[in-house]
PDB file of C-alpha atoms and ligand atoms in Angstrom:
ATOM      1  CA  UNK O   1      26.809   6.584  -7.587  1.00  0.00           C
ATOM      2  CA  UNK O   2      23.818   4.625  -6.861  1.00  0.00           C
ATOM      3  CA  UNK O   3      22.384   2.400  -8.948  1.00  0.00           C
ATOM      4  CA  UNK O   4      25.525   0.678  -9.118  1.00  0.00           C
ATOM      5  CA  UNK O   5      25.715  -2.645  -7.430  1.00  0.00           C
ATOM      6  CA  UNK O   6      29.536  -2.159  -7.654  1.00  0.00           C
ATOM      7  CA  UNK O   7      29.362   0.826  -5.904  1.00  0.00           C
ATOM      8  CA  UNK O   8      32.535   0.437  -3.344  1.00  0.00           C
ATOM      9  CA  UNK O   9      30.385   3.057  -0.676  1.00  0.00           C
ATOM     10  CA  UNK O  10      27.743   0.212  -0.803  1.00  0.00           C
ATOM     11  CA  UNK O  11      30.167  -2.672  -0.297  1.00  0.00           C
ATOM     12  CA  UNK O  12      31.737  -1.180   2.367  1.00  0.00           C
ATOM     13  CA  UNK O  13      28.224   0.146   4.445  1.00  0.00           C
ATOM     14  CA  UNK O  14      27.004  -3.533   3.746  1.00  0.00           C
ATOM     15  CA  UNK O  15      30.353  -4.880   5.580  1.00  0.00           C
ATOM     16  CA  UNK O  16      29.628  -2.964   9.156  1.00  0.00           C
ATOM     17  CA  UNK O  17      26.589  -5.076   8.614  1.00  0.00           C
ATOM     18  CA  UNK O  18      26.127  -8.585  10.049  1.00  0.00           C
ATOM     19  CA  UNK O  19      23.935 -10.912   7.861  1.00  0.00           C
ATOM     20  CA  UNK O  20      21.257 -11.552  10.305  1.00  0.00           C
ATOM     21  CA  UNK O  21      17.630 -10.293   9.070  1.00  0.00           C
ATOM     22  CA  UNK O  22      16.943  -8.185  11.921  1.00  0.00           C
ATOM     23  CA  UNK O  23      19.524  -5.895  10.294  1.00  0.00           C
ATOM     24  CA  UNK O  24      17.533  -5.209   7.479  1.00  0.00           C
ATOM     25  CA  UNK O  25      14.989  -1.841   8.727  1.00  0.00           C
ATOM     26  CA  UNK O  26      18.712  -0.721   9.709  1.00  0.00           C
ATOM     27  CA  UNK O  27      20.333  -1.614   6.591  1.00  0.00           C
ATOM     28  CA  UNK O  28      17.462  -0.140   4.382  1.00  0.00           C
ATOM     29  CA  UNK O  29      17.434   3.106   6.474  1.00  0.00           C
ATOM     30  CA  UNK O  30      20.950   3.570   6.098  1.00  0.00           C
ATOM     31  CA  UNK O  31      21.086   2.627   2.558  1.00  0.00           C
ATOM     32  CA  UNK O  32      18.483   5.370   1.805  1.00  0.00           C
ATOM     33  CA  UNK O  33      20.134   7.763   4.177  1.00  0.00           C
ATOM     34  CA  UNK O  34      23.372   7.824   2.050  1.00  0.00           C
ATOM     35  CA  UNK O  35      21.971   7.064  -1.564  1.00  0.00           C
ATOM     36  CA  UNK O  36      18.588   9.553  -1.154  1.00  0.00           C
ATOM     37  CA  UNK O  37      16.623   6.215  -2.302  1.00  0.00           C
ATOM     38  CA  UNK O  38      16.469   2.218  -2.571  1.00  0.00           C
ATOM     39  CA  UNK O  39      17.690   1.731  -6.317  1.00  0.00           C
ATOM     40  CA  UNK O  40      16.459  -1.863  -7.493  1.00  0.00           C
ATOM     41  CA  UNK O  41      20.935  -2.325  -7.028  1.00  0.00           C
ATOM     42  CA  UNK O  42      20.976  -1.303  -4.204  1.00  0.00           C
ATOM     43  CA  UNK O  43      17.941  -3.841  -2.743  1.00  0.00           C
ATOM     44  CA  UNK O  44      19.298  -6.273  -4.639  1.00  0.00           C
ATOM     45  CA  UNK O  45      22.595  -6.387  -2.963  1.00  0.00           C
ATOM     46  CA  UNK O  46      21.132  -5.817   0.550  1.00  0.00           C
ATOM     47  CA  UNK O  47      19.089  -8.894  -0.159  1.00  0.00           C
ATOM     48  CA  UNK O  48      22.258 -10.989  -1.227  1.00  0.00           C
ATOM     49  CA  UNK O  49      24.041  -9.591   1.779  1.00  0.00           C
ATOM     50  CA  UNK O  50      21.426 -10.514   4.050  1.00  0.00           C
ATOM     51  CA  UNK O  51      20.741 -13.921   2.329  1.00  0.00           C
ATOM     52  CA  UNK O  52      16.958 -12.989   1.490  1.00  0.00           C
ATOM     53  CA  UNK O  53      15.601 -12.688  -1.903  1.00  0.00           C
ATOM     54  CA  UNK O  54      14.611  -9.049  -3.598  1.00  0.00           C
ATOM     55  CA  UNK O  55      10.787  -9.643  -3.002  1.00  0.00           C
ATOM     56  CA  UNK O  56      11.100 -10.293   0.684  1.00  0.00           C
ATOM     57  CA  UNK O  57      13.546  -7.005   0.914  1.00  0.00           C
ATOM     58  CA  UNK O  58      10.802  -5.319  -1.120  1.00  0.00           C
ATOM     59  CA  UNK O  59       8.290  -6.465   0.976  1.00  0.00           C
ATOM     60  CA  UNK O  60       9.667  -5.397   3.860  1.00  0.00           C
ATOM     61  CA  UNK O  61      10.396  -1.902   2.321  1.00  0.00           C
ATOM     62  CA  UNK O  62       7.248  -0.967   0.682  1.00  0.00           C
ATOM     63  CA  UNK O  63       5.235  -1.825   4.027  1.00  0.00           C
ATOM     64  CA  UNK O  64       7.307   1.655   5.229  1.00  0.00           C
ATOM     65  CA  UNK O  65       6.455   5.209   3.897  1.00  0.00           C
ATOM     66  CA  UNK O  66       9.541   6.265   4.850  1.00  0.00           C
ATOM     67  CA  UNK O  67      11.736   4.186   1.746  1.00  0.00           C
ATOM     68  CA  UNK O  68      12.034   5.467  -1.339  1.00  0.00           C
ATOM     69  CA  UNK O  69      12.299   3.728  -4.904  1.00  0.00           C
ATOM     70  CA  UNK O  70      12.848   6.496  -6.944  1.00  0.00           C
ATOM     71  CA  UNK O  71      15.734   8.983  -6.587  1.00  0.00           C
ATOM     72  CA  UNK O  72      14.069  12.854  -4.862  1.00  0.00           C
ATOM     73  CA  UNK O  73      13.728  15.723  -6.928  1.00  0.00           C
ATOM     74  CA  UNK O  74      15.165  18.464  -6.843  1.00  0.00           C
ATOM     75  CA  UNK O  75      13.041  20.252  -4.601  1.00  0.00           C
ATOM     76  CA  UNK O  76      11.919  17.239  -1.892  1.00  0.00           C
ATOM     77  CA  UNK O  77       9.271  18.349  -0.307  1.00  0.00           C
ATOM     78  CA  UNK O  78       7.577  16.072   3.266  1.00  0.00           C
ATOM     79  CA  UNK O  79       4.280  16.942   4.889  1.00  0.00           C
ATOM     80  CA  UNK O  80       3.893  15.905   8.309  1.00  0.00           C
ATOM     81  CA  UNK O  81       1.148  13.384   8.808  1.00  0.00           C
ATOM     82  CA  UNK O  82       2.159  12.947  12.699  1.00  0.00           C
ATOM     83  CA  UNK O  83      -1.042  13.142  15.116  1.00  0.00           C
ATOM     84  CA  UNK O  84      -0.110  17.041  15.806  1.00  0.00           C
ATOM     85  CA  UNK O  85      -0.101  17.863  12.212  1.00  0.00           C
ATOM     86  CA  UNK O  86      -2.851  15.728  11.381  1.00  0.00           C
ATOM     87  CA  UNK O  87      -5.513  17.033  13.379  1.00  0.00           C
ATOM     88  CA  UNK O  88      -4.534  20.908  11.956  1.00  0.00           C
ATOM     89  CA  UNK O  89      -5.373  19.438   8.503  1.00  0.00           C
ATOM     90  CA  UNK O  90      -2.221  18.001   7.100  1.00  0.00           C
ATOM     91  CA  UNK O  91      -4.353  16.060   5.137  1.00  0.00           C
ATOM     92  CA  UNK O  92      -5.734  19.436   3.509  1.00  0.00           C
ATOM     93  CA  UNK O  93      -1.954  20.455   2.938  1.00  0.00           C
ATOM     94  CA  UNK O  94      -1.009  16.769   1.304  1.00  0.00           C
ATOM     95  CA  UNK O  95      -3.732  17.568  -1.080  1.00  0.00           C
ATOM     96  CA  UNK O  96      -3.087  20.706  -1.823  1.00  0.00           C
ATOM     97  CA  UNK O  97       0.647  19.758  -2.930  1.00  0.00           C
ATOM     98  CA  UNK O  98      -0.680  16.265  -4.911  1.00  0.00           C
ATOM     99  CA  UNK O  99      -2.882  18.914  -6.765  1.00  0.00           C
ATOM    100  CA  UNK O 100      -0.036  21.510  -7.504  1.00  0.00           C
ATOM    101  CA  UNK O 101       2.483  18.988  -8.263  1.00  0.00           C
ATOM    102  CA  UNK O 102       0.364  16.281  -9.233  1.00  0.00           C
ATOM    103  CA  UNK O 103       2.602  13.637  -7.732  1.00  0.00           C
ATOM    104  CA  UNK O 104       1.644  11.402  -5.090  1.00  0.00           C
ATOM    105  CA  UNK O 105       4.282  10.598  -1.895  1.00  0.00           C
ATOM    106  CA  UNK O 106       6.758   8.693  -2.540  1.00  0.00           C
ATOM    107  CA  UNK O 107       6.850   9.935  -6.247  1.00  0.00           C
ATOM    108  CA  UNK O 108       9.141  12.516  -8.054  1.00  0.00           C
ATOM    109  CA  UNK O 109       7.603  14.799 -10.923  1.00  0.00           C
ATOM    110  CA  UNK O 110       8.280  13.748 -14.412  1.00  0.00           C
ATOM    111  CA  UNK O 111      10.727  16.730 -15.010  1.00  0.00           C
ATOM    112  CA  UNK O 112      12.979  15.697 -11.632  1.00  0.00           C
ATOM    113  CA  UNK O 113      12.009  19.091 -10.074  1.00  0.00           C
ATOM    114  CA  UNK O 114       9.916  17.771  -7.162  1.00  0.00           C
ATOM    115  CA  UNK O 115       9.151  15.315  -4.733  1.00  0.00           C
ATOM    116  CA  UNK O 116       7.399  14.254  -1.980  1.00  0.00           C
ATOM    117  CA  UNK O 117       7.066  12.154   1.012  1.00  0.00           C
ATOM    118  CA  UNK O 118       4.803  11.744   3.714  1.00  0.00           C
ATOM    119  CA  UNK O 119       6.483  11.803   7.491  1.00  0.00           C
ATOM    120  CA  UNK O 120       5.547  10.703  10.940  1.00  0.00           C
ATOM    121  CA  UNK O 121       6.313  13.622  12.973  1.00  0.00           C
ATOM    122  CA  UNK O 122       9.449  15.926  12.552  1.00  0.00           C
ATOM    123  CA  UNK O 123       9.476  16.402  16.452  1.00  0.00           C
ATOM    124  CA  UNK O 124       8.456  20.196  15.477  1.00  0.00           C
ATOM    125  CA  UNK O 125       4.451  19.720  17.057  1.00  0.00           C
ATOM    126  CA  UNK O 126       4.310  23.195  18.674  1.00  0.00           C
ATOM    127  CA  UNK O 127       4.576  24.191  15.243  1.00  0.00           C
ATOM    128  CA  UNK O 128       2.019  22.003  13.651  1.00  0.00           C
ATOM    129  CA  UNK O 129       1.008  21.468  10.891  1.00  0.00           C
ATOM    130  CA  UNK O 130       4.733  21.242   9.666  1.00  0.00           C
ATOM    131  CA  UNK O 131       6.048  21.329   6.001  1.00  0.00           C
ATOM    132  CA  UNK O 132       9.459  20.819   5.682  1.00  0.00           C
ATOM    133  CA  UNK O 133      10.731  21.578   1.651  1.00  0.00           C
ATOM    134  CA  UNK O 134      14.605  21.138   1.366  1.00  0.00           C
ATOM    135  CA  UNK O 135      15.483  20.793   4.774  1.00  0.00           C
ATOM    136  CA  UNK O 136      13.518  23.810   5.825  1.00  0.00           C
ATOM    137  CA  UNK O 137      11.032  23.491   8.163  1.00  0.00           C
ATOM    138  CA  UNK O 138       7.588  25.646   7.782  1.00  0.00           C
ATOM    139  CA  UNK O 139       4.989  25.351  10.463  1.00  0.00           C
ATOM    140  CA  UNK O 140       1.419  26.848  11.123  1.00  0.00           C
ATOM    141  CA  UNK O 141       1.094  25.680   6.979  1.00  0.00           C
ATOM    142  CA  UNK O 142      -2.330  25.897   5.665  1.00  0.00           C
ATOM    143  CA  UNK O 143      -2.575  24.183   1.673  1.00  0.00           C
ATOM    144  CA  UNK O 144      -2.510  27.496  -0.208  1.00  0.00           C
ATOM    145  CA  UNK O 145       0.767  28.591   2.004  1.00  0.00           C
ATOM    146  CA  UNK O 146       2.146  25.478   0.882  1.00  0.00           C
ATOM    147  CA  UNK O 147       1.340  25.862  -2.669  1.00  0.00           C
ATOM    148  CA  UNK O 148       2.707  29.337  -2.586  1.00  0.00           C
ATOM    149  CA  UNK O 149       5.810  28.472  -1.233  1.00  0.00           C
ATOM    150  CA  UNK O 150       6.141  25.713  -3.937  1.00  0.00           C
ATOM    151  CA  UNK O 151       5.459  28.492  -6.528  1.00  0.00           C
ATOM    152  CA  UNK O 152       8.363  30.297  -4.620  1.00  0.00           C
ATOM    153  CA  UNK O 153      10.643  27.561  -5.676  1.00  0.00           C
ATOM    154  CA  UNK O 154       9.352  27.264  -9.230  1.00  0.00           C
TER     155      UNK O 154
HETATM  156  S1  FES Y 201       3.200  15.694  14.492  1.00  0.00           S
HETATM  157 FE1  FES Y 201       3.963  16.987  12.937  1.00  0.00          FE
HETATM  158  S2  FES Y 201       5.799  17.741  13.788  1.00  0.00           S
HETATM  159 FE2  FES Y 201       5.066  16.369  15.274  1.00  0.00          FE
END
């Protein structure tokens, strides 16, 4: 479960690391990839592992939009801000969803039923501009498409 710094999954991803600091992007990445987020246990124990303190792991982290603090919710929901996607007005669609859900990225809505995150390119560009809620990808999105499809899910 994360959140637990005994968490034996945890233990055992941070032993196939080495404890040199160039392992931490790697580290963090996987950490997130099998936990959803970066619970403060879980930085904690990468920064013991790695022989740094919290606030440089934290430092590190929140320079990325890619980590997460809090866990997703249950809808996640990631607008592409690649340069494809940007320049069809992703921008327009990132504000159309912080208006709808009134989160921000890198939040989760107050009742755990969304949340969203802001991505470099999903390597989907002939399909730009890309929204991608639970895995699914949606492309040629415009904001009130997006805020249908959230409806959708309501
Ligand atoms: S820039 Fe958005 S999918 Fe590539």
């Amino acid at each position: 479960m994360p959140g637990q710094s005994t968490d034996s999954s945890l233990i055992s991803l941070l032993a196939e690391y080495g404890k040199e600091r160039e392992n931490l992007i790697p580290l963090l990445q996987e950490v997130q990839e099998r936990f959803q987020f970066l619970s403060p246990e879980a930085v904690r124990a990468v920064a013991d592992h790695l022989d740094l303190s919290e606030n440089d792991v934290y430092g590190v982290a929140t320079f990325y939009a890619q980590f997460r603090f809090v866990p997703p919710g249950l809808h996640h929901i990631k607008v592409c801000e690649g340069t494809a996607c940007h320049v069809r007005g992703s921008d327009h669609i990132l504000e159309a969803v912080e208006r709808s859900i009134g989160i921000k990225p890198g939040q989760t809505s107050e009742d755990g039923s969304y949340s969203l995150e802001r991505v470099a390119c999903f390597g989907s560009c002939a399909l730009a501009p890309v929204v991608v809620v639970d895995d699914k990808v949606h492309g040629r999105m415009t904001g009130n498409k997006t805020q249908k499809l959230i409806e959708e899910e309501e």
